[in-house]
Coordinates of C-alpha atoms and ligand atoms in Angstrom, one line a residue:
M1 CA 49.6 -29.1 24.2
E2 CA 46.9 -31.4 25.5
V3 CA 47.3 -35.0 24.6
Y4 CA 44.4 -37.5 24.7
V5 CA 45.1 -41.2 24.2
F6 CA 42.3 -43.5 23.5
N7 CA 42.0 -47.3 22.9
N8 CA 40.9 -47.2 19.3
Y9 CA 40.0 -45.2 16.2
D10 CA 36.3 -45.1 17.1
E11 CA 37.0 -43.5 20.4
I12 CA 39.2 -40.8 18.9
S13 CA 36.6 -40.1 16.3
N14 CA 33.8 -39.7 18.8
F15 CA 35.9 -37.6 21.2
A16 CA 36.9 -35.2 18.4
A17 CA 33.3 -35.0 17.1
K18 CA 32.1 -34.1 20.6
M19 CA 34.7 -31.4 21.0
L20 CA 33.6 -29.9 17.7
V21 CA 29.9 -30.2 18.5
N22 CA 30.5 -28.3 21.8
F23 CA 32.5 -25.7 19.9
I24 CA 29.8 -25.1 17.3
N25 CA 27.1 -25.0 19.9
E26 CA 28.9 -22.2 21.6
K27 CA 29.6 -20.3 18.4
P28 CA 27.1 -21.4 15.7
D29 CA 28.6 -19.1 13.1
C30 CA 32.1 -20.3 13.6
V31 CA 34.7 -20.8 10.9
L32 CA 36.1 -24.3 10.6
G33 CA 39.4 -25.5 9.1
L34 CA 38.8 -29.0 7.7
A35 CA 41.2 -31.8 6.6
T36 CA 41.0 -34.7 4.3
G37 CA 42.7 -38.1 4.5
E38 CA 41.4 -41.3 6.1
T39 CA 41.9 -40.1 9.7
P40 CA 39.0 -37.6 10.1
V41 CA 36.5 -39.8 8.2
G42 CA 35.3 -41.4 11.5
M43 CA 34.8 -38.0 13.1
Y44 CA 32.8 -36.8 10.0
K45 CA 30.6 -39.9 10.3
K46 CA 29.8 -39.1 14.0
L47 CA 29.2 -35.4 13.1
I48 CA 26.7 -36.5 10.4
E49 CA 24.9 -38.6 13.1
Y50 CA 24.8 -35.7 15.5
N51 CA 23.5 -33.4 12.8
R52 CA 20.7 -35.9 12.0
E53 CA 19.8 -36.1 15.7
K54 CA 19.8 -32.3 15.8
I55 CA 22.5 -32.2 18.4
V56 CA 24.5 -29.8 16.1
D57 CA 23.5 -27.3 13.5
F58 CA 25.9 -26.4 10.6
S59 CA 23.5 -23.9 8.9
K60 CA 25.6 -20.9 9.9
V61 CA 29.0 -22.5 9.8
K62 CA 31.7 -21.6 7.3
S63 CA 34.5 -24.0 6.4
F64 CA 37.9 -23.8 4.7
N65 CA 39.7 -26.9 3.7
L66 CA 43.5 -27.1 4.0
D67 CA 44.3 -28.2 0.5
E68 CA 43.5 -29.5 -3.0
Y69 CA 45.5 -31.4 -5.6
R70 CA 46.7 -29.3 -8.5
G71 CA 45.0 -30.3 -11.8
L72 CA 42.0 -32.2 -10.3
S73 CA 38.6 -30.6 -10.7
G74 CA 35.9 -30.9 -8.0
S75 CA 34.2 -33.7 -9.9
H76 CA 37.3 -35.9 -10.0
P77 CA 36.7 -38.7 -7.4
Q78 CA 40.2 -38.2 -5.9
S79 CA 39.8 -34.5 -5.5
Y80 CA 39.5 -33.2 -2.0
R81 CA 36.3 -31.3 -3.0
Y82 CA 34.7 -34.6 -4.1
F83 CA 36.0 -36.2 -0.9
M84 CA 34.5 -33.6 1.4
N85 CA 31.1 -33.7 -0.4
E86 CA 31.0 -37.5 -0.3
N87 CA 32.2 -37.9 3.3
F88 CA 30.6 -34.8 4.9
F89 CA 29.0 -31.9 3.2
D90 CA 26.3 -33.9 1.3
H91 CA 25.1 -35.3 4.6
I92 CA 24.8 -32.3 6.9
N93 CA 22.8 -29.1 6.8
I94 CA 25.7 -26.8 5.8
D95 CA 25.2 -24.3 3.0
K96 CA 27.6 -25.5 0.3
R97 CA 28.3 -21.9 -0.7
N98 CA 29.9 -21.6 2.7
T99 CA 32.3 -24.4 2.1
F100 CA 35.6 -23.4 0.6
I101 CA 38.4 -25.5 -1.0
P102 CA 41.1 -24.2 -3.3
D103 CA 40.3 -24.7 -7.0
G104 CA 42.8 -27.2 -8.3
T105 CA 42.1 -26.4 -11.9
C106 CA 42.4 -22.6 -11.7
E107 CA 44.4 -20.9 -14.4
D108 CA 46.2 -18.4 -12.3
V109 CA 47.5 -20.3 -9.2
E110 CA 49.1 -17.3 -7.6
K111 CA 45.8 -15.4 -7.7
E112 CA 43.9 -18.5 -6.4
C113 CA 46.3 -18.7 -3.5
S114 CA 46.1 -15.0 -2.5
D115 CA 42.3 -15.0 -3.0
Y116 CA 42.0 -18.1 -0.8
E117 CA 44.1 -16.4 1.9
D118 CA 42.0 -13.2 1.7
K119 CA 38.7 -15.2 1.9
I120 CA 39.9 -16.9 5.2
N121 CA 41.0 -13.5 6.6
E122 CA 37.7 -11.8 5.5
A123 CA 35.8 -14.6 7.3
G124 CA 37.7 -13.7 10.5
G125 CA 40.3 -16.5 10.4
I126 CA 39.9 -20.1 11.4
D127 CA 38.2 -20.7 14.8
F128 CA 38.7 -24.4 15.0
Q129 CA 41.2 -26.3 12.8
I130 CA 41.1 -30.0 12.3
L131 CA 44.4 -31.6 11.3
G132 CA 45.6 -35.0 10.3
I133 CA 49.3 -35.6 10.0
G134 CA 51.5 -37.2 7.3
S135 CA 53.9 -39.9 8.5
N136 CA 56.7 -37.5 7.5
G137 CA 55.2 -34.7 9.6
H138 CA 53.3 -32.8 6.9
I139 CA 50.2 -30.8 7.9
G140 CA 47.9 -29.8 5.0
F141 CA 50.5 -30.2 2.2
N142 CA 53.2 -28.4 4.0
E143 CA 56.0 -30.9 3.4
P144 CA 59.3 -31.2 5.3
S145 CA 61.8 -28.8 3.9
S146 CA 64.6 -26.4 4.8
E147 CA 62.0 -23.6 4.5
L148 CA 58.2 -23.5 5.1
Y149 CA 55.7 -21.2 3.6
V150 CA 53.6 -18.8 5.7
Y151 CA 50.8 -18.2 3.2
T152 CA 48.7 -20.3 0.8
H153 CA 50.9 -21.6 -2.0
L154 CA 51.5 -24.2 -4.6
A155 CA 53.4 -27.0 -2.9
S156 CA 55.4 -29.9 -4.5
L157 CA 54.6 -33.2 -2.9
T158 CA 57.4 -35.5 -1.7
E159 CA 57.7 -39.0 -3.2
E160 CA 56.9 -40.3 0.3
T161 CA 53.6 -38.4 0.3
R162 CA 52.7 -39.4 -3.2
K163 CA 53.4 -43.0 -2.4
A164 CA 51.3 -42.8 0.8
N165 CA 48.4 -41.2 -1.0
S166 CA 48.6 -43.6 -4.0
R167 CA 46.3 -46.0 -2.1
F168 CA 43.4 -43.8 -3.3
F169 CA 44.6 -43.8 -7.0
K170 CA 45.2 -46.5 -9.5
N171 CA 49.0 -46.1 -9.2
V172 CA 51.6 -43.6 -7.9
E173 CA 52.0 -42.0 -11.3
E174 CA 48.4 -40.8 -11.2
V175 CA 48.9 -38.9 -7.9
P176 CA 49.4 -35.2 -8.7
D177 CA 52.9 -33.9 -7.8
K178 CA 51.6 -30.5 -6.7
A179 CA 48.8 -29.2 -4.5
I180 CA 47.5 -25.9 -3.4
T181 CA 47.7 -25.7 0.4
V182 CA 47.3 -23.1 3.1
G183 CA 50.6 -22.2 4.7
I184 CA 51.9 -22.7 8.2
G185 CA 51.0 -19.1 9.1
Q186 CA 47.2 -19.6 8.5
I187 CA 47.3 -22.9 10.5
M188 CA 49.1 -21.2 13.4
K189 CA 46.6 -18.4 13.4
A190 CA 43.7 -20.8 14.1
R191 CA 42.4 -20.1 17.6
R192 CA 42.0 -23.8 18.4
I193 CA 43.7 -26.8 16.7
V194 CA 42.8 -30.5 17.0
L195 CA 45.2 -33.0 15.5
L196 CA 44.1 -36.5 15.0
A197 CA 46.3 -39.6 14.4
S198 CA 45.6 -43.3 14.4
G199 CA 47.7 -46.4 13.8
S200 CA 51.2 -47.6 14.3
N201 CA 52.5 -45.9 11.1
K202 CA 52.0 -42.5 12.9
A203 CA 53.7 -43.5 16.1
D204 CA 57.2 -42.2 15.1
I205 CA 55.9 -38.8 14.0
I206 CA 53.7 -38.4 17.0
G207 CA 56.7 -39.1 19.2
K208 CA 58.6 -36.4 17.3
L209 CA 55.7 -33.9 17.4
L210 CA 55.9 -34.0 21.2
N211 CA 59.7 -34.1 21.7
G212 CA 60.0 -30.4 22.6
K213 CA 61.9 -29.4 19.5
I214 CA 60.9 -27.5 16.4
S215 CA 62.2 -28.2 12.9
T216 CA 61.0 -27.2 9.4
E217 CA 61.9 -30.8 8.5
N218 CA 58.9 -31.7 10.7
P219 CA 56.3 -29.1 9.9
S220 CA 53.9 -30.5 12.5
S221 CA 56.5 -29.5 15.2
M222 CA 55.5 -25.9 14.7
L223 CA 52.3 -26.8 16.7
E224 CA 54.4 -27.1 19.8
V225 CA 54.4 -23.3 20.2
H226 CA 50.7 -22.9 19.5
P227 CA 48.7 -21.9 22.6
S228 CA 45.7 -24.2 22.1
V229 CA 46.4 -27.6 20.5
A230 CA 44.8 -30.9 21.4
V231 CA 46.5 -34.0 20.0
I232 CA 44.0 -36.9 20.0
V233 CA 45.6 -40.3 19.3
D234 CA 44.9 -44.0 19.7
K235 CA 47.2 -46.4 21.5
E236 CA 49.0 -47.4 18.4
A237 CA 49.8 -43.9 17.4
A238 CA 50.9 -43.1 21.0
A239 CA 53.2 -46.1 21.2
I240 CA 56.4 -44.1 21.7
L241 CA 55.1 -41.3 23.8
Ligands
LIG301 C1 47.1 -35.9 3.1 C2 46.5 -34.6 3.5 C3 46.7 -34.2 4.9 C4 46.5 -35.4 5.8 C5 47.4 -36.6 5.4 C6 47.3 -37.8 6.3 O1 48.3 -35.8 2.4 N1 46.9 -33.5 2.6 O2 45.9 -33.1 5.3 O3 46.6 -35.1 7.1 O4 47.2 -36.9 4.1 O5 46.3 -38.6 5.8 P1 45.7 -39.9 6.5 O6 44.8 -39.4 7.5 O7 45.0 -40.7 5.4 O8 46.8 -40.7 7.1

């Protein structure tokens, strides 16, 4: 695992964006795995600038997001489809038909999950996966548990996660208690993984991520056995390394 520690959020955003730009320039038709949450927003902003300056071209890129809330349609302001359009896709030259996010309002969840898994595999798998991390160690919506799912599935969100994500909703009751998320298997199959974390509320979990032990109670710890992971953190998130 490579660990990069920077002074602040702006620096991690810029560094991650540059890594991704270099990657896309080497493989213009690559498949990206994308994440939501506050952490990658700065990186998306930089990528938008680089795209405007024609330093990077997304026209041949495909993307698969990690997850979507169950019950929220893409037009719901708190859905991850809406988030991705607002913060990224609407501002770059990606073909929206090449951007995939699970459908939170699908009728048949099992089918949606297996179709999503198939679509990723048919695209050749994820070349470059961006990850944030929940303060409880969740990646995507793979929550701490005695068992983790390999494949895309309907996940139940922990109260801790619902509380953490309630900052985007009116109150915690409005936060869906389920989400469709890719499983640990698809994340671990990504050829390159870049995990971003910022702020003191991530310090504990970043310490655990790098402690040389694996536990399903800390889903992010699975990354310790992946051959190509970069962890990019600011000083606050790196406080107990
Ligand atoms: C959500 C997302 C995760 C994300 C996490 C951290 O629950 N499903 O993919 O990594 O939140 O979010 P933030 O970056 O806002 O701390």
